[in-house]
XYZ file of C-alpha atoms in Angstrom:
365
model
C -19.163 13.369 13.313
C -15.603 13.235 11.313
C -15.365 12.023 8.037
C -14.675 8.598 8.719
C -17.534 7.917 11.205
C -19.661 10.045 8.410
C -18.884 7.432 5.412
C -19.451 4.377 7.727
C -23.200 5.657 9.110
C -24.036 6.298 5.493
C -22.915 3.571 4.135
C -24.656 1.540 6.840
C -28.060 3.080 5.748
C -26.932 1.813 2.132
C -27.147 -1.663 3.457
C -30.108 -1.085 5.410
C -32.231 -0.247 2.343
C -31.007 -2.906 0.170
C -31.676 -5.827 3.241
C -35.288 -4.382 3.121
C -35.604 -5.039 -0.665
C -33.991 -8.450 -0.505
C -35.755 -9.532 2.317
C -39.038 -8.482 0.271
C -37.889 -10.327 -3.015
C -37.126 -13.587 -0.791
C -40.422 -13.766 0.866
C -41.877 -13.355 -2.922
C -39.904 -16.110 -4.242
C -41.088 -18.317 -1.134
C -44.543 -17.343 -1.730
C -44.096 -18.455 -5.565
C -42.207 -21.705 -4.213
C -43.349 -22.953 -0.809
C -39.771 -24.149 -0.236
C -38.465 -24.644 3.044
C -35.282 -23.979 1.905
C -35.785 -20.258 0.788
C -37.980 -19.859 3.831
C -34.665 -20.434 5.272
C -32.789 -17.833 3.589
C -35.796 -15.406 3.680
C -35.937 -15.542 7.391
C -32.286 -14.749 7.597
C -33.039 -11.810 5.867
C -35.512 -10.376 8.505
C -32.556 -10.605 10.485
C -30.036 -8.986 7.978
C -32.726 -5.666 8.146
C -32.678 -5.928 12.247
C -29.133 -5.827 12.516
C -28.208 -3.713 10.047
C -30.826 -0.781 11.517
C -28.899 -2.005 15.022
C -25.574 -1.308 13.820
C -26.944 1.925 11.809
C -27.639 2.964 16.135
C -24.645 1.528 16.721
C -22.286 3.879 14.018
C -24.164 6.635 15.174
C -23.734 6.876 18.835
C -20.171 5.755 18.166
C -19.364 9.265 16.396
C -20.584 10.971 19.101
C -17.727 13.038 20.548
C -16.437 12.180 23.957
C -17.918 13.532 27.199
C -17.811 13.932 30.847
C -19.531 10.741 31.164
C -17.770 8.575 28.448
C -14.078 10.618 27.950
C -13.108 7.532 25.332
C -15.564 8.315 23.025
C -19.070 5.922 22.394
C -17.072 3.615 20.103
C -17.561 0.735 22.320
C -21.316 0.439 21.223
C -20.375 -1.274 18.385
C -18.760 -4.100 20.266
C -22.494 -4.224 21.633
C -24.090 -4.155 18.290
C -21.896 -6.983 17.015
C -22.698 -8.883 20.094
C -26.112 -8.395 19.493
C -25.947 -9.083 15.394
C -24.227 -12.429 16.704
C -26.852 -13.825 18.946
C -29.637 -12.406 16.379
C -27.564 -14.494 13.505
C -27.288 -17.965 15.998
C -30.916 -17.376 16.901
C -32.169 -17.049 13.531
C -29.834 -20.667 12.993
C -31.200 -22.244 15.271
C -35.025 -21.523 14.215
C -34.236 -22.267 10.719
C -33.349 -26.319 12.044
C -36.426 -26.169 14.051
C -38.876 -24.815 11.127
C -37.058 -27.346 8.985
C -37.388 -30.832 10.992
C -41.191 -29.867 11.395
C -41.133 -29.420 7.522
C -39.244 -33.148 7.342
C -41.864 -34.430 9.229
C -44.075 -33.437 7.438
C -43.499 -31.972 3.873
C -45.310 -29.921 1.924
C -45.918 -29.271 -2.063
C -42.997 -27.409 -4.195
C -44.092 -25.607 -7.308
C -42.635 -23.214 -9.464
C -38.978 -23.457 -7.989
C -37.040 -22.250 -11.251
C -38.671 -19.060 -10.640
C -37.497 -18.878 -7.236
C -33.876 -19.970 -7.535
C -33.390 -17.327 -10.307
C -34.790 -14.551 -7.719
C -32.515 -16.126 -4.838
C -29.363 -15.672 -7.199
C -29.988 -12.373 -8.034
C -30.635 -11.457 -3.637
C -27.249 -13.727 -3.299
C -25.450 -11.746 -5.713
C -26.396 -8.536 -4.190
C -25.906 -9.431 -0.877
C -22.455 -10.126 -1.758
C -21.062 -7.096 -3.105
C -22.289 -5.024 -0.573
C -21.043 -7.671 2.213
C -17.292 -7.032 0.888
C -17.745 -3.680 0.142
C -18.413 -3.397 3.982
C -15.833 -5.268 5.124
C -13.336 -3.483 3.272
C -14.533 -0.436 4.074
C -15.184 -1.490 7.981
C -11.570 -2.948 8.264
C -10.235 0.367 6.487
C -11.807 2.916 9.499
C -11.607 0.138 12.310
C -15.248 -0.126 12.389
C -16.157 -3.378 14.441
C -20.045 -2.675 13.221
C -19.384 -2.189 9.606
C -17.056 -5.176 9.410
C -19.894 -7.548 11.588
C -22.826 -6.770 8.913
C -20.419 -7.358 6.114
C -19.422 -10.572 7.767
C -22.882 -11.234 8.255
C -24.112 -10.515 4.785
C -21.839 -12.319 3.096
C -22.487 -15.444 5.387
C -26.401 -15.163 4.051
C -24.483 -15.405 0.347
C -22.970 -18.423 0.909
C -25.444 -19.703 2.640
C -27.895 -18.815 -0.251
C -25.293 -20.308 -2.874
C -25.584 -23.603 -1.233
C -29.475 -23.723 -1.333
C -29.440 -22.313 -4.534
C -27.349 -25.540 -5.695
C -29.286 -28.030 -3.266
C -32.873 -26.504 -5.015
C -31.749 -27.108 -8.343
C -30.638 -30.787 -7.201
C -34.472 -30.804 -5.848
C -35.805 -28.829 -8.997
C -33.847 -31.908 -11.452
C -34.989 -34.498 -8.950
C -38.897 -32.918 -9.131
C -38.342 -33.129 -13.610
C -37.527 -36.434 -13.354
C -40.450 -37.564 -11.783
C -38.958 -38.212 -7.709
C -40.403 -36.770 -4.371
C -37.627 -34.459 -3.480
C -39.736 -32.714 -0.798
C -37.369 -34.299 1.971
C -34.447 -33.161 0.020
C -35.760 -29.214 0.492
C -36.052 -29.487 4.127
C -32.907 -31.183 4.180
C -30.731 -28.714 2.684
C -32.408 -26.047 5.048
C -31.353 -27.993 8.362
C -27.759 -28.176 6.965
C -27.195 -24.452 6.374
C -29.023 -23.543 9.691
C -26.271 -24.945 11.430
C -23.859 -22.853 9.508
C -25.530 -20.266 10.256
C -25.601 -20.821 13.570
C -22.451 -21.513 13.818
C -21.364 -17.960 11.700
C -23.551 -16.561 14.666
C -21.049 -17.548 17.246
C -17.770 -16.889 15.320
C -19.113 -13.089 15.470
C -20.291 -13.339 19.194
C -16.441 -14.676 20.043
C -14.987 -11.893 17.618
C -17.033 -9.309 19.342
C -16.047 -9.756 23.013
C -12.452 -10.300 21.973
C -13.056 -6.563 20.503
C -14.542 -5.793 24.333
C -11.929 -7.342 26.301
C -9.388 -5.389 24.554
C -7.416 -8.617 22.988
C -4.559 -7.476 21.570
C -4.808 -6.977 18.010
C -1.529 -8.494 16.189
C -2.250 -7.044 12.640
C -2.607 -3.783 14.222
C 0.650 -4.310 16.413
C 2.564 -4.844 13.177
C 1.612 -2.541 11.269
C 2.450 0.004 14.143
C 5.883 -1.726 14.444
C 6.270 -1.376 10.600
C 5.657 2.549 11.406
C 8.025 2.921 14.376
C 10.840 1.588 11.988
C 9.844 3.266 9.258
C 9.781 6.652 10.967
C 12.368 6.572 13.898
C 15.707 8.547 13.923
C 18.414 8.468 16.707
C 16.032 10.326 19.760
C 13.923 6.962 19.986
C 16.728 4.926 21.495
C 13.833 2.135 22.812
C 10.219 1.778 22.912
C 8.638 -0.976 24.863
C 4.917 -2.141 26.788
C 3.179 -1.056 23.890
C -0.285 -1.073 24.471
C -3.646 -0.376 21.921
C -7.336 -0.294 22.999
C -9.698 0.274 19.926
C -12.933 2.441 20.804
C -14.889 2.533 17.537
C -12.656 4.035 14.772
C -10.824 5.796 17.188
C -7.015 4.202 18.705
C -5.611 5.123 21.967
C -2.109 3.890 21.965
C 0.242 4.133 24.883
C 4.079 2.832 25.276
C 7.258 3.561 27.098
C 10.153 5.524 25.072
C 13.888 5.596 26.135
C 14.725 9.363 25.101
C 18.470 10.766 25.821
C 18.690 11.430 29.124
C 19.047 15.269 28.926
C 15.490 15.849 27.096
C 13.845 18.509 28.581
C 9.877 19.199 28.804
C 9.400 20.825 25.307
C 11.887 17.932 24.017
C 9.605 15.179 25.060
C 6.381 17.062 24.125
C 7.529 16.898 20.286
C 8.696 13.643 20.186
C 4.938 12.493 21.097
C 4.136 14.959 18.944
C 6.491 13.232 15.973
C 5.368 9.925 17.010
C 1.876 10.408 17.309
C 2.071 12.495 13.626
C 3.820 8.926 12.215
C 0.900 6.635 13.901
C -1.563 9.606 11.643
C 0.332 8.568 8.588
C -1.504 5.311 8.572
C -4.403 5.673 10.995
C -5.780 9.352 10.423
C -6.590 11.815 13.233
C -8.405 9.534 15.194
C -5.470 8.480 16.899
C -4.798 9.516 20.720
C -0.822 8.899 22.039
C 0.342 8.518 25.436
C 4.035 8.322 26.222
C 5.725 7.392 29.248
C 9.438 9.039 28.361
C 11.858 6.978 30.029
C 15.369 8.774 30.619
C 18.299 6.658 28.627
C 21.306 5.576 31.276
C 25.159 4.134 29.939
C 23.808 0.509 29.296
C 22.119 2.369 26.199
C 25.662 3.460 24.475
C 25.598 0.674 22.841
C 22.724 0.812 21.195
C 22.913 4.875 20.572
C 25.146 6.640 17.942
C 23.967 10.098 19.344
C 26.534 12.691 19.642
C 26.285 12.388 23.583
C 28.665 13.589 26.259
C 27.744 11.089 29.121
C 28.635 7.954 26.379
C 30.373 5.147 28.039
C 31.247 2.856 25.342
C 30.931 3.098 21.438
C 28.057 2.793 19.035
C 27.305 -1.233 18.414
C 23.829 -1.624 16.479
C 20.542 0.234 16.988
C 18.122 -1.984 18.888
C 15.823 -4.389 16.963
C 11.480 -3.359 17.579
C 9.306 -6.100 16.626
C 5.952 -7.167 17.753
C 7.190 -9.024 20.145
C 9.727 -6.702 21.110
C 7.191 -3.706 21.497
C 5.013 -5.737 23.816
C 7.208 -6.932 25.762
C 6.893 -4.887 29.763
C 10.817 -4.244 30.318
C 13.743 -2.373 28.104
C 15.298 -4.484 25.740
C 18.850 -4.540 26.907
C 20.200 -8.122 26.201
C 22.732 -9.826 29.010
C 25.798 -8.003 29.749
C 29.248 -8.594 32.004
C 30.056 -5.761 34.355
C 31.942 -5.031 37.224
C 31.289 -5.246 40.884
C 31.682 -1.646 41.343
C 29.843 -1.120 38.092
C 26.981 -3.572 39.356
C 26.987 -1.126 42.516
C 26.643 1.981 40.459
C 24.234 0.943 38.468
C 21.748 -0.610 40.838
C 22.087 2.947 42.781
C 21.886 4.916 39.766
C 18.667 2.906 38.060
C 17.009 1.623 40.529
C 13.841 4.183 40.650
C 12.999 1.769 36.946
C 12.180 -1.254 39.199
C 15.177 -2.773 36.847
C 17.342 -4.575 39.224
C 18.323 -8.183 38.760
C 15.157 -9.486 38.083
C 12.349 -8.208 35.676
C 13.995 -9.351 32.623
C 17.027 -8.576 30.279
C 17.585 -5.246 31.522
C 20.092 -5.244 34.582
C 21.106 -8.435 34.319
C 24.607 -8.798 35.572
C 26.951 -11.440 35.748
C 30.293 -11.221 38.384
């Protein structure tokens, strides 16, 4: 288990602990109350402790090393985990608005509710600092798990600051003399459908994370690396590709290196690439290059010191997001010869360039 994977497991049993206390002080404070409304959060809460012991399984078997059976690593288990904190969070949602129309129907007595607002604050309060402090610290070692049960606790905060406002509406209404018991059950149905609905925001968030989607913060902060670290051997990189497993990154994408790069040339460009993607990302980063010999349509774009140039040094070539993703090289539209057309269709056709498949090869008579 690395460092990384390490912090995030222990940290996980952090928040397990603390769920198990809160849950404890909310059932306490609807014992004291009888509210249907902190029922609500309490029940929540015996989901917070399920799903944070899931995703303590789930941070776990993800720092397993990989094996012959899974050579990526276990990191995709917490893609499961967040699945299954999800449907445990929408689940809990939609019992909440069940428990709470049979409560509207028929209400029952509220007593001692200062009491259990000020215990409700103090669980909200809690649950709050350790729900950012997990998803800043899950979004800082790509941990899909970490960042879900922050998500997920600080959804129960918000949650719990609305019923704490909506009990002190029914604690003023109770002073004054009014049957507020409605009110309570009320305030519960509303937040079980955000709850609910918080339920299937991480479900969607979750299989996006299993279905690979590309992720667009990541791509430009890796393009913000590529620029920051290239020098004159990276004449192009395109059909950049990232898969997340866990904390770990496999990243693959095609480089244009000069066309004379031999074996051990290649190997250490990976190498330096690979080394800039550490910079930001740490060692669990695994690179894959496809090296792509450079041909004269590159001059342009090259201010090597190269005995094969056919025209002079223009601008080096622009990488963006968009740019990196993109499947072809990024040569824009260019007028050649006939015989030049001939040549080069000869000389680069084993790229699958020709005159379609984008910007590169296009010709013009």
């Amino acid at each position: 288990m690395d460092d990384a994977a390490k912090s995030n497991f222990d940290f996980q049993k952090v928040i397990a602990a603390v769920g198990l206390i809160l849950m404890a002080m909310k059932f306490v404070a609807y014992g004291l109350t009888g509210s249907m409304a902190i029922l609500t959060d309490a029940l929540e809460s015996i989901v917070n402790v399920v799903a944070a012991f899931i995703g303590l399984f789930a941070l776990y078997l993800s720092a397993q090393p990989p094996d012959k059976t899974h050579p990526f690593g276990h990191g995709k288990i917490e893609n499961i985990s967040a699945t299954a904190e999800g449907t445990m969070i929408t689940v809990a949602g939609a019992i909440i608005i069940c428990q709470s129309i049979m409560s509207l129907l028929n209400p029952g007595e509220i007593r001692e509710l200062d009491i259990g607002i000020i215990i409700i604050a103090v669980a909200a309060v809690v649950n709050y600092m350790m729900g950012r402090a997990a998803i800043r610290k899950g979004t800082k070692t790509r941990s899909p798990a970490l960042v879900a049960s922050g998500k997920h606790l600080c959804s129960d905060t918000y949650s719990s600051i609305g019923i704490i406002i909506g009990l002190i509406v029914v604690y003023v209404a109770i002073w004054m003399g009014y049957d507020a018991a409605w009110l309570d059950s009320s305030i519960a149905i509303i937040f079980g459908i955000i709850i609910g609905y918080t339920g299937l925001k991480v479900i969607k968030k979750s299989i996006d994370d299993s279905m690979d989607r590309t992720d667009e913060g990541m791509i430009e902060d890796i393009c913000d690396i590529l620029n920051e670290y290239r020098h004159n051997d990276w004449i192009d990189i395109y059909g950049l590709r990232l898969i997340k497993y866990g904390h770990n990154l496999y990243v693959d994408m095609h480089v244009v290196l000069p066309r004379k790069s031999h074996i051990d040339m290649v190997y250490n460009e990976e190498c330096e690439l690979q080394d800039a993607l550490r910079s930001r990302y740490g060692e669990a980063v695994d690179l894959s290059i496809t090296p792509i010999p450079c041909d004269g349509l590159f001059c342009r774009y090259c201010d090597r010191d190269c005995e094969n140039r056919t025209e002079d040094f223009h601008r080096k070539l622009d990488w963006t997001t968009e740019s990196l993703l993109k499947n072809h090289m990024h040569l824009p539209l260019r007028v050649i010869s006939i015989d030049d057309s001939i040549k080069n269709d000869d000389r680069f056709g084993h790229h699958g360039s020709g005159s379609t498949g984008g910007d590169f090869g296009s010709k013009v008579r």
